[in-house]
C-alpha positions as YAML, in Angstrom:
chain: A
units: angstrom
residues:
- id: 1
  name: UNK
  ca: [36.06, 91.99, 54.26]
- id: 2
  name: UNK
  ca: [37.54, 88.58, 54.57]
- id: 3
  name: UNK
  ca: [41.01, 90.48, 55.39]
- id: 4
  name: UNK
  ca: [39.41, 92.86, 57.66]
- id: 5
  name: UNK
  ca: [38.00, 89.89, 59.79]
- id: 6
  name: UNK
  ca: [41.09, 88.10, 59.36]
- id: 7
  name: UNK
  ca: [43.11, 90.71, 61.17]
- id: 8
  name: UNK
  ca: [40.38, 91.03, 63.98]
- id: 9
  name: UNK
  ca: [40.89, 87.39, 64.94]
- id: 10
  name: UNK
  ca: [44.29, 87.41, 65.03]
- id: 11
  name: UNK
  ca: [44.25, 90.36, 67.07]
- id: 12
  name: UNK
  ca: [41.62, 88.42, 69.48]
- id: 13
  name: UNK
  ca: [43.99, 85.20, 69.25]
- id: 14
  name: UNK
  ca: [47.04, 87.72, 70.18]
- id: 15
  name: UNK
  ca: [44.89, 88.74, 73.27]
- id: 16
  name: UNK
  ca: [44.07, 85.53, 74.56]
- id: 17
  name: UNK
  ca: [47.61, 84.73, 74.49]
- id: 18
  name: UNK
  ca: [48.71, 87.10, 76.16]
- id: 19
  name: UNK
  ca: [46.75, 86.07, 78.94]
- id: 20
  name: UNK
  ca: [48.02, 82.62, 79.03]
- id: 21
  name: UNK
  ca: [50.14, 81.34, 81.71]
- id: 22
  name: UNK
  ca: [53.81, 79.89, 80.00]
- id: 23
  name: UNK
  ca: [56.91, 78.66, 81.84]
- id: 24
  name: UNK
  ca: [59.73, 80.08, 81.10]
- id: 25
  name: UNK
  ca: [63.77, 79.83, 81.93]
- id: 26
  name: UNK
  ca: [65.73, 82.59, 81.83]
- id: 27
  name: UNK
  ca: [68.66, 84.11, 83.88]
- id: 28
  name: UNK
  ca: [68.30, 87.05, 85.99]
- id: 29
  name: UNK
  ca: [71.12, 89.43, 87.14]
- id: 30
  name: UNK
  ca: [71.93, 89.14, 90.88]
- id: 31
  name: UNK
  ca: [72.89, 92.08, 92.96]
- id: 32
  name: UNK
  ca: [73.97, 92.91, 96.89]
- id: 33
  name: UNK
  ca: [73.02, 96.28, 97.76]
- id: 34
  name: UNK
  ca: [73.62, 98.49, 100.96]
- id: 35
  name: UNK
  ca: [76.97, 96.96, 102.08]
- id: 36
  name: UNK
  ca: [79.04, 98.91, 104.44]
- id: 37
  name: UNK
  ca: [82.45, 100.46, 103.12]
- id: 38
  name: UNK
  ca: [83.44, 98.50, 106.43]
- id: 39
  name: UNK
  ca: [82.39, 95.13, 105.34]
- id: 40
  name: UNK
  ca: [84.17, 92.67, 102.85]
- id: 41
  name: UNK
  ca: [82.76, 89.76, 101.42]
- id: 42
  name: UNK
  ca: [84.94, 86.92, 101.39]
- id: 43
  name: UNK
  ca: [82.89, 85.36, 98.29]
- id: 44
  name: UNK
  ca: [81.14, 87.87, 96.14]
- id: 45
  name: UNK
  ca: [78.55, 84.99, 95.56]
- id: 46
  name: UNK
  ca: [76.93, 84.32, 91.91]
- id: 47
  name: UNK
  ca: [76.54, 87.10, 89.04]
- id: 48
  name: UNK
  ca: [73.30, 85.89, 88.51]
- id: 49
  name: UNK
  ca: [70.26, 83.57, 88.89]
- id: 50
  name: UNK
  ca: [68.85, 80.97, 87.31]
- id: 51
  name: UNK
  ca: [65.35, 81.08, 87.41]
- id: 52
  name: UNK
  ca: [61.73, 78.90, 86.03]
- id: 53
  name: UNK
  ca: [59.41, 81.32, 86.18]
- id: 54
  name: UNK
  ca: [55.65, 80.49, 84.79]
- id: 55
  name: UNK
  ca: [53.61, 84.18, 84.15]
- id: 56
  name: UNK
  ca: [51.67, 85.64, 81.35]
- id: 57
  name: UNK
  ca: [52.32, 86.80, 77.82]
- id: 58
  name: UNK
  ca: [53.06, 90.32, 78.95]
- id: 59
  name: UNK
  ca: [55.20, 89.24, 81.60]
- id: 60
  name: UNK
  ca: [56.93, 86.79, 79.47]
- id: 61
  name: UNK
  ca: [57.69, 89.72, 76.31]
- id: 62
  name: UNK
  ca: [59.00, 91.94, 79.31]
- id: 63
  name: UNK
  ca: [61.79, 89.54, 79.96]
- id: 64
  name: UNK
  ca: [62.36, 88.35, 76.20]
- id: 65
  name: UNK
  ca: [62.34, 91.30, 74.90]
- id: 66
  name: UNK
  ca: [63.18, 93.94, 77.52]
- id: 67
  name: UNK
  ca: [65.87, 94.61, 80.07]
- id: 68
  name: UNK
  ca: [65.69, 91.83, 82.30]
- id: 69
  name: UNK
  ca: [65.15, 92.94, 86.15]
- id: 70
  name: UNK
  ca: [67.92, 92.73, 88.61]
- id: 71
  name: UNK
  ca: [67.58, 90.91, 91.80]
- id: 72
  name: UNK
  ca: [68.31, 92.63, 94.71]
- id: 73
  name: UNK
  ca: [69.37, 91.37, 97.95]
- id: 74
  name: UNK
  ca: [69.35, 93.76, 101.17]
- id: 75
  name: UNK
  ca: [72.89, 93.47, 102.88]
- id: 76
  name: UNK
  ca: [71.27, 94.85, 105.33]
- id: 77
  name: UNK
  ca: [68.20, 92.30, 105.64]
- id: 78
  name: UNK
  ca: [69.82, 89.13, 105.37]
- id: 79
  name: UNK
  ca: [73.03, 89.47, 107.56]
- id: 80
  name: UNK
  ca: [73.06, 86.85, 110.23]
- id: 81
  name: UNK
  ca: [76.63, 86.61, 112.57]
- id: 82
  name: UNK
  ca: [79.16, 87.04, 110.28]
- id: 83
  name: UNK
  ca: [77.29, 85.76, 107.10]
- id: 84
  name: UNK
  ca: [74.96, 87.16, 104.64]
- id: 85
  name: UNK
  ca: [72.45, 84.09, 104.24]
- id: 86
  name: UNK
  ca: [69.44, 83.77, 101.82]
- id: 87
  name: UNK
  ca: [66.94, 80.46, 101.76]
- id: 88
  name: UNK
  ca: [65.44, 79.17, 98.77]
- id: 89
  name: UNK
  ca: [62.04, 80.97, 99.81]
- id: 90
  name: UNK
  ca: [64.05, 84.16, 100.47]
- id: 91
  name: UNK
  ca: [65.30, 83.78, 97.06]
- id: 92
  name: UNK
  ca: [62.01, 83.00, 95.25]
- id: 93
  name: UNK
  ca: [60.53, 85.95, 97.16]
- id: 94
  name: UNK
  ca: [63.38, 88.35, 95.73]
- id: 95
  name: UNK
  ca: [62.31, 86.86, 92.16]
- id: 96
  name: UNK
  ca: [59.04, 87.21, 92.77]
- id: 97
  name: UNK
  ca: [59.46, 90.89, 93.34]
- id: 98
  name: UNK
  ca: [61.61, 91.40, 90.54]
- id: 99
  name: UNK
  ca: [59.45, 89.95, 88.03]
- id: 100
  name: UNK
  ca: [55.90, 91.55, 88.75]
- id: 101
  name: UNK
  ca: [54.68, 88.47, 90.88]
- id: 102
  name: UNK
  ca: [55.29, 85.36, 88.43]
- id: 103
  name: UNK
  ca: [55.29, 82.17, 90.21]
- id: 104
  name: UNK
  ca: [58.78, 81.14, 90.77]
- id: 105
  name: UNK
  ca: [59.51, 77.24, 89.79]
- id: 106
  name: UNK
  ca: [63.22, 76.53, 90.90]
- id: 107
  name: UNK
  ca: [65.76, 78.72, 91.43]
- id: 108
  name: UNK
  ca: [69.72, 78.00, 91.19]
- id: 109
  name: UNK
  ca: [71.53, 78.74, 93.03]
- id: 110
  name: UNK
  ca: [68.93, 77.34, 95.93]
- id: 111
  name: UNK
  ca: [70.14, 79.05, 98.82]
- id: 112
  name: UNK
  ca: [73.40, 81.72, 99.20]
- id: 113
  name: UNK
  ca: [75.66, 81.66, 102.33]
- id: 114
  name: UNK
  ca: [78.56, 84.26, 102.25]
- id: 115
  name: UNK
  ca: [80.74, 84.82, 105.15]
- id: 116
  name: UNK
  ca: [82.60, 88.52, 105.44]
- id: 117
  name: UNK
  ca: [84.39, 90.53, 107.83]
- id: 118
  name: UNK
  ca: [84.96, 94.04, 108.93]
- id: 119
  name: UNK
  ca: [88.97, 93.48, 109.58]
- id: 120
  name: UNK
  ca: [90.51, 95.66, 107.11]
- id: 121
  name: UNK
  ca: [92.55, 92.82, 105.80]
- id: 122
  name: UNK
  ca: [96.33, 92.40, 105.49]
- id: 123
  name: UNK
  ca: [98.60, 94.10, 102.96]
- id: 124
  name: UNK
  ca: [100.85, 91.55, 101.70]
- id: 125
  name: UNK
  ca: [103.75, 91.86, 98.54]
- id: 126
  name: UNK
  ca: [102.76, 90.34, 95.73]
- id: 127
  name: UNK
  ca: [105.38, 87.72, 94.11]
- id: 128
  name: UNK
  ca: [105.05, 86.81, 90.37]
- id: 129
  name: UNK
  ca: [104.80, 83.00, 89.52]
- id: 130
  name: UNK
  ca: [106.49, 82.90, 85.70]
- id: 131
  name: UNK
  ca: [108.65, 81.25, 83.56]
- id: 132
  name: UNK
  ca: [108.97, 83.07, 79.78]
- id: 133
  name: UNK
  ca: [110.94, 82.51, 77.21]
- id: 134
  name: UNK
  ca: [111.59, 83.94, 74.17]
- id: 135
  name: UNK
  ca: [112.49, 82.63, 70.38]
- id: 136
  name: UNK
  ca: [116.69, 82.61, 69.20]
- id: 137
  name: UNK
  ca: [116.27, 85.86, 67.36]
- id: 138
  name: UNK
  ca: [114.37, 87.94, 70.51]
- id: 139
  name: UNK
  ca: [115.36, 88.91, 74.37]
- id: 140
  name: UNK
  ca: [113.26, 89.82, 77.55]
- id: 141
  name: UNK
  ca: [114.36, 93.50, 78.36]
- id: 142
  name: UNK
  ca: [114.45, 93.90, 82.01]
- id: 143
  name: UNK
  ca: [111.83, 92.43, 84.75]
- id: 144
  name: UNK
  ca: [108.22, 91.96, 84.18]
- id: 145
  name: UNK
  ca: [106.09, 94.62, 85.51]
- id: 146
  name: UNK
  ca: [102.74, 94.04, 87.61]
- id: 147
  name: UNK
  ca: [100.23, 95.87, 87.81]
- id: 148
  name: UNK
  ca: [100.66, 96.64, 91.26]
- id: 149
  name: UNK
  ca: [103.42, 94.86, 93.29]
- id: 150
  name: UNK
  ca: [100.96, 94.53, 96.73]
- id: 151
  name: UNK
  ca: [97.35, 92.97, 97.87]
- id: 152
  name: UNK
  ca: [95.07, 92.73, 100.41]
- id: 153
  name: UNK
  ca: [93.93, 89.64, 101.86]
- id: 154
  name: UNK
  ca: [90.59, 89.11, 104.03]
- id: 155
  name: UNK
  ca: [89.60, 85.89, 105.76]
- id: 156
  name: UNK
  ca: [85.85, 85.37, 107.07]
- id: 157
  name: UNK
  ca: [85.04, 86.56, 110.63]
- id: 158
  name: UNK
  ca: [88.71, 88.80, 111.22]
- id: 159
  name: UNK
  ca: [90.73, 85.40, 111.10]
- id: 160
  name: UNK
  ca: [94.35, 85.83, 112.01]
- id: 161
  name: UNK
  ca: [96.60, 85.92, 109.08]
- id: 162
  name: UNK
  ca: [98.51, 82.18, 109.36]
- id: 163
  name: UNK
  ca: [102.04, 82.81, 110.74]
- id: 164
  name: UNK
  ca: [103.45, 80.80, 107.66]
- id: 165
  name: UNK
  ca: [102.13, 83.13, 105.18]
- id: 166
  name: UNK
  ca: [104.47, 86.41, 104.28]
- id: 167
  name: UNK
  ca: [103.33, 87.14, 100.24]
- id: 168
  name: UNK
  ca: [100.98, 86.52, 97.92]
- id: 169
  name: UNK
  ca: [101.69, 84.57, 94.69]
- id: 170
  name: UNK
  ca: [100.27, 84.88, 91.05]
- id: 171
  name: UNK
  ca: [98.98, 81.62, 89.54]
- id: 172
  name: UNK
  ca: [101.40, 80.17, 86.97]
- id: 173
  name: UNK
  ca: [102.14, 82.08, 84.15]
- id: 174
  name: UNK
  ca: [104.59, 79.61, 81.35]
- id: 175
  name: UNK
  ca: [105.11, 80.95, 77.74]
- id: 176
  name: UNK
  ca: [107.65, 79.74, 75.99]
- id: 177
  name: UNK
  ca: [109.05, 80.63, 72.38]
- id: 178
  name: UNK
  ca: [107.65, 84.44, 72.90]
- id: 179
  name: UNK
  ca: [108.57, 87.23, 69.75]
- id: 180
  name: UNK
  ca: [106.75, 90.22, 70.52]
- id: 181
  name: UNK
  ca: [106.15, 92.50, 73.73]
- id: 182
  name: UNK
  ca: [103.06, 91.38, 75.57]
- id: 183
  name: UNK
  ca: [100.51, 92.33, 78.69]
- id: 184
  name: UNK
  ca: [98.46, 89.52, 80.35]
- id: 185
  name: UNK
  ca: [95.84, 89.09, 82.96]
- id: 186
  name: UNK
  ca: [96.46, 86.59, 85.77]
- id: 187
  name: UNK
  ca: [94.93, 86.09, 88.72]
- id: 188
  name: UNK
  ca: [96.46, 86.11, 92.30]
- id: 189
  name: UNK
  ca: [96.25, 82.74, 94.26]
- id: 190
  name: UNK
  ca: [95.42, 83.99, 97.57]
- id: 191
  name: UNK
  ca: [95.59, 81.28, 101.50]
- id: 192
  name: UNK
  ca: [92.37, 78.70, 101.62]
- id: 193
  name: UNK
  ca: [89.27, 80.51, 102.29]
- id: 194
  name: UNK
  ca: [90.39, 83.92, 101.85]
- id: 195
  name: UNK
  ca: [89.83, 87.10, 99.43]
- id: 196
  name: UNK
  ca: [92.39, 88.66, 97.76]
- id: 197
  name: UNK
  ca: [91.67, 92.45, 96.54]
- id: 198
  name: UNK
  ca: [92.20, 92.53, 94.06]
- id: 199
  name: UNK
  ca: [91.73, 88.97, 92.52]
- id: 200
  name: UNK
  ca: [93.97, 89.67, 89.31]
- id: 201
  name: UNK
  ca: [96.74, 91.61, 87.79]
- id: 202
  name: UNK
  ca: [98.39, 92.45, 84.12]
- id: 203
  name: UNK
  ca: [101.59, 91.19, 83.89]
- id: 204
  name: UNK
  ca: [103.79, 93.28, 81.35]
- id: 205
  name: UNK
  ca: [106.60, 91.55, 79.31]
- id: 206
  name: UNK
  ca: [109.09, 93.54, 77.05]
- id: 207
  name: UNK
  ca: [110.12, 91.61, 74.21]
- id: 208
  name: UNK
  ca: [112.37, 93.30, 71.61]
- id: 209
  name: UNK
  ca: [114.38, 91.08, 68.15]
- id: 210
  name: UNK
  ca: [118.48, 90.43, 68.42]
- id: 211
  name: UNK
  ca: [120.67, 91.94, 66.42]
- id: 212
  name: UNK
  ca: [124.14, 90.50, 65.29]
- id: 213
  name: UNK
  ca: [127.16, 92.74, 65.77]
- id: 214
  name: UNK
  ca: [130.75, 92.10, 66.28]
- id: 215
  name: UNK
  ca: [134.10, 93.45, 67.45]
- id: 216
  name: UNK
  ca: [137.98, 92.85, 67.92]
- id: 217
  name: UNK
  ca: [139.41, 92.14, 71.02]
- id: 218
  name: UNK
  ca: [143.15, 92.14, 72.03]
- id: 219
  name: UNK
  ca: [143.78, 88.50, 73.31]
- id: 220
  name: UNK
  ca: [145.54, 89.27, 76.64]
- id: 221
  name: UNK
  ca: [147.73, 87.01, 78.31]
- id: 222
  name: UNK
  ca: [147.82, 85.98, 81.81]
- id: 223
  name: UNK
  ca: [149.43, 84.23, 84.55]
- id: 224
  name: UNK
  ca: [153.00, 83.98, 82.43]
- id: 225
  name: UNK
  ca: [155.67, 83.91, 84.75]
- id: 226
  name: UNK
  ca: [158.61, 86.33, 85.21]
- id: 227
  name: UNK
  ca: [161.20, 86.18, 82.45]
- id: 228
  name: UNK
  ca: [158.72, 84.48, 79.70]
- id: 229
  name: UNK
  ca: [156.56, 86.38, 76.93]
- id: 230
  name: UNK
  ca: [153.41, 84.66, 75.47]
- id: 231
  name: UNK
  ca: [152.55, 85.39, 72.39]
- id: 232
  name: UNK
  ca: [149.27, 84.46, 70.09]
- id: 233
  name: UNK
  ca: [148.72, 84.11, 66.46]
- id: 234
  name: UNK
  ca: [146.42, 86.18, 66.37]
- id: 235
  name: UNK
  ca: [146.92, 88.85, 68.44]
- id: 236
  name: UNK
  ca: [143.10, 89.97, 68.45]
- id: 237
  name: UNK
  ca: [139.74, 87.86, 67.78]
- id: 238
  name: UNK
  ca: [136.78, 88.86, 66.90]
- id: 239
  name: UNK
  ca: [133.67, 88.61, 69.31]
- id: 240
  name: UNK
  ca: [130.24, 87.67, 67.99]
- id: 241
  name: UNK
  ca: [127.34, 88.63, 69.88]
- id: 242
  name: UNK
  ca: [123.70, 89.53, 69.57]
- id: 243
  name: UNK
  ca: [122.24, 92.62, 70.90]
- id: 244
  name: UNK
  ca: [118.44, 93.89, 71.58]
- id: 245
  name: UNK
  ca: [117.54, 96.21, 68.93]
- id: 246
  name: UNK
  ca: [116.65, 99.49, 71.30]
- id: 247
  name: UNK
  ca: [120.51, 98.69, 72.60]
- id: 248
  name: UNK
  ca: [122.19, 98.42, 69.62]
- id: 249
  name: UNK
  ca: [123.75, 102.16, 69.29]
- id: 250
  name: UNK
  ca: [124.44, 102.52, 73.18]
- id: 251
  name: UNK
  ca: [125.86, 98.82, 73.88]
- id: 252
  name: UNK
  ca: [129.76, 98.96, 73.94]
- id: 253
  name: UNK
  ca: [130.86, 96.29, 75.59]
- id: 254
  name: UNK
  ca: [134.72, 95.65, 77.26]
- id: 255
  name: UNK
  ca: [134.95, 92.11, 76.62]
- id: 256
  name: UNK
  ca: [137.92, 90.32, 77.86]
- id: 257
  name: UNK
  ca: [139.67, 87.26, 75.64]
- id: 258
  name: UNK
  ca: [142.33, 85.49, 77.78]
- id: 259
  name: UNK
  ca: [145.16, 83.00, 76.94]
- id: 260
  name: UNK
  ca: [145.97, 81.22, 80.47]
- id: 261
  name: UNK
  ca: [149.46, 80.31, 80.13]
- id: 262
  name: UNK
  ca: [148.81, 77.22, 83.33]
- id: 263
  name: UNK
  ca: [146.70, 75.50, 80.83]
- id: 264
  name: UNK
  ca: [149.25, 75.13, 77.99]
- id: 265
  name: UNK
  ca: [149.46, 71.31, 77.08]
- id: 266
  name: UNK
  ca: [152.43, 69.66, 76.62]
- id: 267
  name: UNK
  ca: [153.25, 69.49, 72.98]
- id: 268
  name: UNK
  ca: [149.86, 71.43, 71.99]
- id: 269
  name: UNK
  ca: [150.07, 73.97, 69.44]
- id: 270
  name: UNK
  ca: [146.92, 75.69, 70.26]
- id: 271
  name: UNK
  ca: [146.02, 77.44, 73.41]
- id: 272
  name: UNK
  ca: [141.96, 77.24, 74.55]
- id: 273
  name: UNK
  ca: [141.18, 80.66, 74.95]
- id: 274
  name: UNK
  ca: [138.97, 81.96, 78.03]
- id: 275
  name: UNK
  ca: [135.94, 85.03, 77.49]
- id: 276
  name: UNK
  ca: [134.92, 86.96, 80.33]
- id: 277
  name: UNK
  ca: [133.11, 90.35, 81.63]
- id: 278
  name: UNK
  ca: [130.23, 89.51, 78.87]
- id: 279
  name: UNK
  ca: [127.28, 91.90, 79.65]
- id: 280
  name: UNK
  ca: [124.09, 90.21, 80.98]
- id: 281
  name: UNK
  ca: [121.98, 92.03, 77.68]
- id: 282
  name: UNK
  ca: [124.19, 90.16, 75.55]
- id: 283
  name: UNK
  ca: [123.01, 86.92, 74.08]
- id: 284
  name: UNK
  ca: [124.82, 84.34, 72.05]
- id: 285
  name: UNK
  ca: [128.31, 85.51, 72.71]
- id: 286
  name: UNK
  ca: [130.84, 83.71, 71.33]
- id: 287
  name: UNK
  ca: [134.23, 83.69, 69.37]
- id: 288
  name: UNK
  ca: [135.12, 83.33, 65.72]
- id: 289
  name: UNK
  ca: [137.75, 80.84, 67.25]
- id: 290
  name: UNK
  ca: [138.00, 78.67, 70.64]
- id: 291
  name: UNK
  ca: [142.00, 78.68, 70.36]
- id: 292
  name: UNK
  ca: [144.75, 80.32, 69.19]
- id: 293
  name: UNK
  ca: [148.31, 79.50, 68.12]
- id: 294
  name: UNK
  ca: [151.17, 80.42, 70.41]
- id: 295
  name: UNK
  ca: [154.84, 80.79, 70.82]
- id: 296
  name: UNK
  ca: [156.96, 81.22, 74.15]
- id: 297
  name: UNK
  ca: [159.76, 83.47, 74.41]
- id: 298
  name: UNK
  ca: [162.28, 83.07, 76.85]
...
């Protein structure tokens, strides 16, 4: 019996709670409906509300324990010249609604001004703002690739696009010491005021390792004059270089090792000798030797 009336008053006591007023903060998603395909909003304004709302114990479970109600805004209610513009009443009204009548205490963002336009915006190229590099044992393989190489830029009221503006740039991307391939998001730094759509791209980098490989090159001498014969100990060199690993098999480079017979020092034995026509894929190119013994023959 004792249990039995236990129960019963806690029952009774859940009742009479429920039926309590309680304050409450919470945050309540924010939406704009009914905007014409012709319209653009230069700000897209706030995700989301934050709200004190004081209401009952069913009221209060709803939005604990529920899916919290969305607060819609009427594009087609609230635009005023060029700008959609709430008040804080409009906005505690809108709660209000949402949330089956609770009193609304303070709302934040208090009031919402966003300008837009029905221009249909400027397409402008898109310019990437990055400096990557990689580690001693890996190489960049080609250009970075965007996303999408072009935006669209929309400024309040169909503003003129500023004469000094031609592109768009990305904000600044800087990695340095970089091993491995990699994608990442960055977002596009449109003029003062406007939109740019859309706000963000993915910026691709190919990263692959080096590898080492080497070959023999006839050292070839140049600029001897008529009547004279210049001739290097050794006759070939070898070439060290380092190669991206997808390249490896296909990369057959035609370097070029050159003895200049203008620079020959008086009374040097050794002639500096001169690389050329080295592939940009190539990194780390460089000789098993910087000079090479010579004789003249007359």
């Amino acid at each position: 019996m004792f249990l039995i009336f236990l129960a019963v008053s806690t029952i009774l006591w859940f009742v009479m709670s429920l039926s309590d007023e309680e304050q409450y903060d919470t945050r309540l998603p924010l939406r704009i409906t009914h905007v014409p395909d012709s319209v653009t909003l230069i700000n897209p304004g706030p995700q989301s509300l934050s709200v004190s709302l004081t209401a009952h114990g069913t009221q209060m479970l709803k939005l604990q324990f529920g899916n919290k109600p969305t607060v819609n805004i009427d594009f087609r209610a609230y635009r005023n010249k060029g700008h959609l513009l709430l008040s804080a009443a409009d906005l505690k009204a809108l709660v209000r609604g949402a949330t089956d009548g609770s009193q609304v205490g303070v709302v934040f963002p208090d009031s919402i001004n966003l300008p837009y336009t029905t221009h249909p915006g400027y397409r402008l190229p898109l310019r990437l703002d990055s400096k990557v590099t990689t580690g001693p044992n890996a190489s960049i393989i080609g250009k970075p690739r965007l996303s999408t190489d072009s935006v669209r830029v929309f400024f309040p009221g169909g503003k003129s696009l500023p004469q000094n503006v031609r592109y768009v740039t990305t904000e600044p991307l800087r990695f340095t010491d970089v091993g491995a391939s990699f994608t990442r998001r960055v977002r596009v730094a449109g003029p003062p005021g406007s939109r740019v759509i859309p706000d963000s791209v993915d910026v691709s980098y190919e990263v692959e390792p080096l590898i080492i490989k080497q070959r023999k090159v006839v050292i070839e001498p140049v600029n001897v004059p008529a009547g004279v014969k210049l001739i290097t100990f050794p006759a070939q060199i070898d070439v060290y270089y380092m190669v991206p690993m997808s390249l490896y098999a296909t990369t057959n480079p035609r370097f070029r090792v050159q003895a200049d017979y203008r620079r020959i020092s008086h009374g040097a034995k050794k002639l500096r000798l001169h690389l050329s026509d080295v592939p940009d894929e190539l990194v780390n190119v460089h000789l098993s030797a910087d000079s090479a013994e010579y004789i003249i023959e007359r």
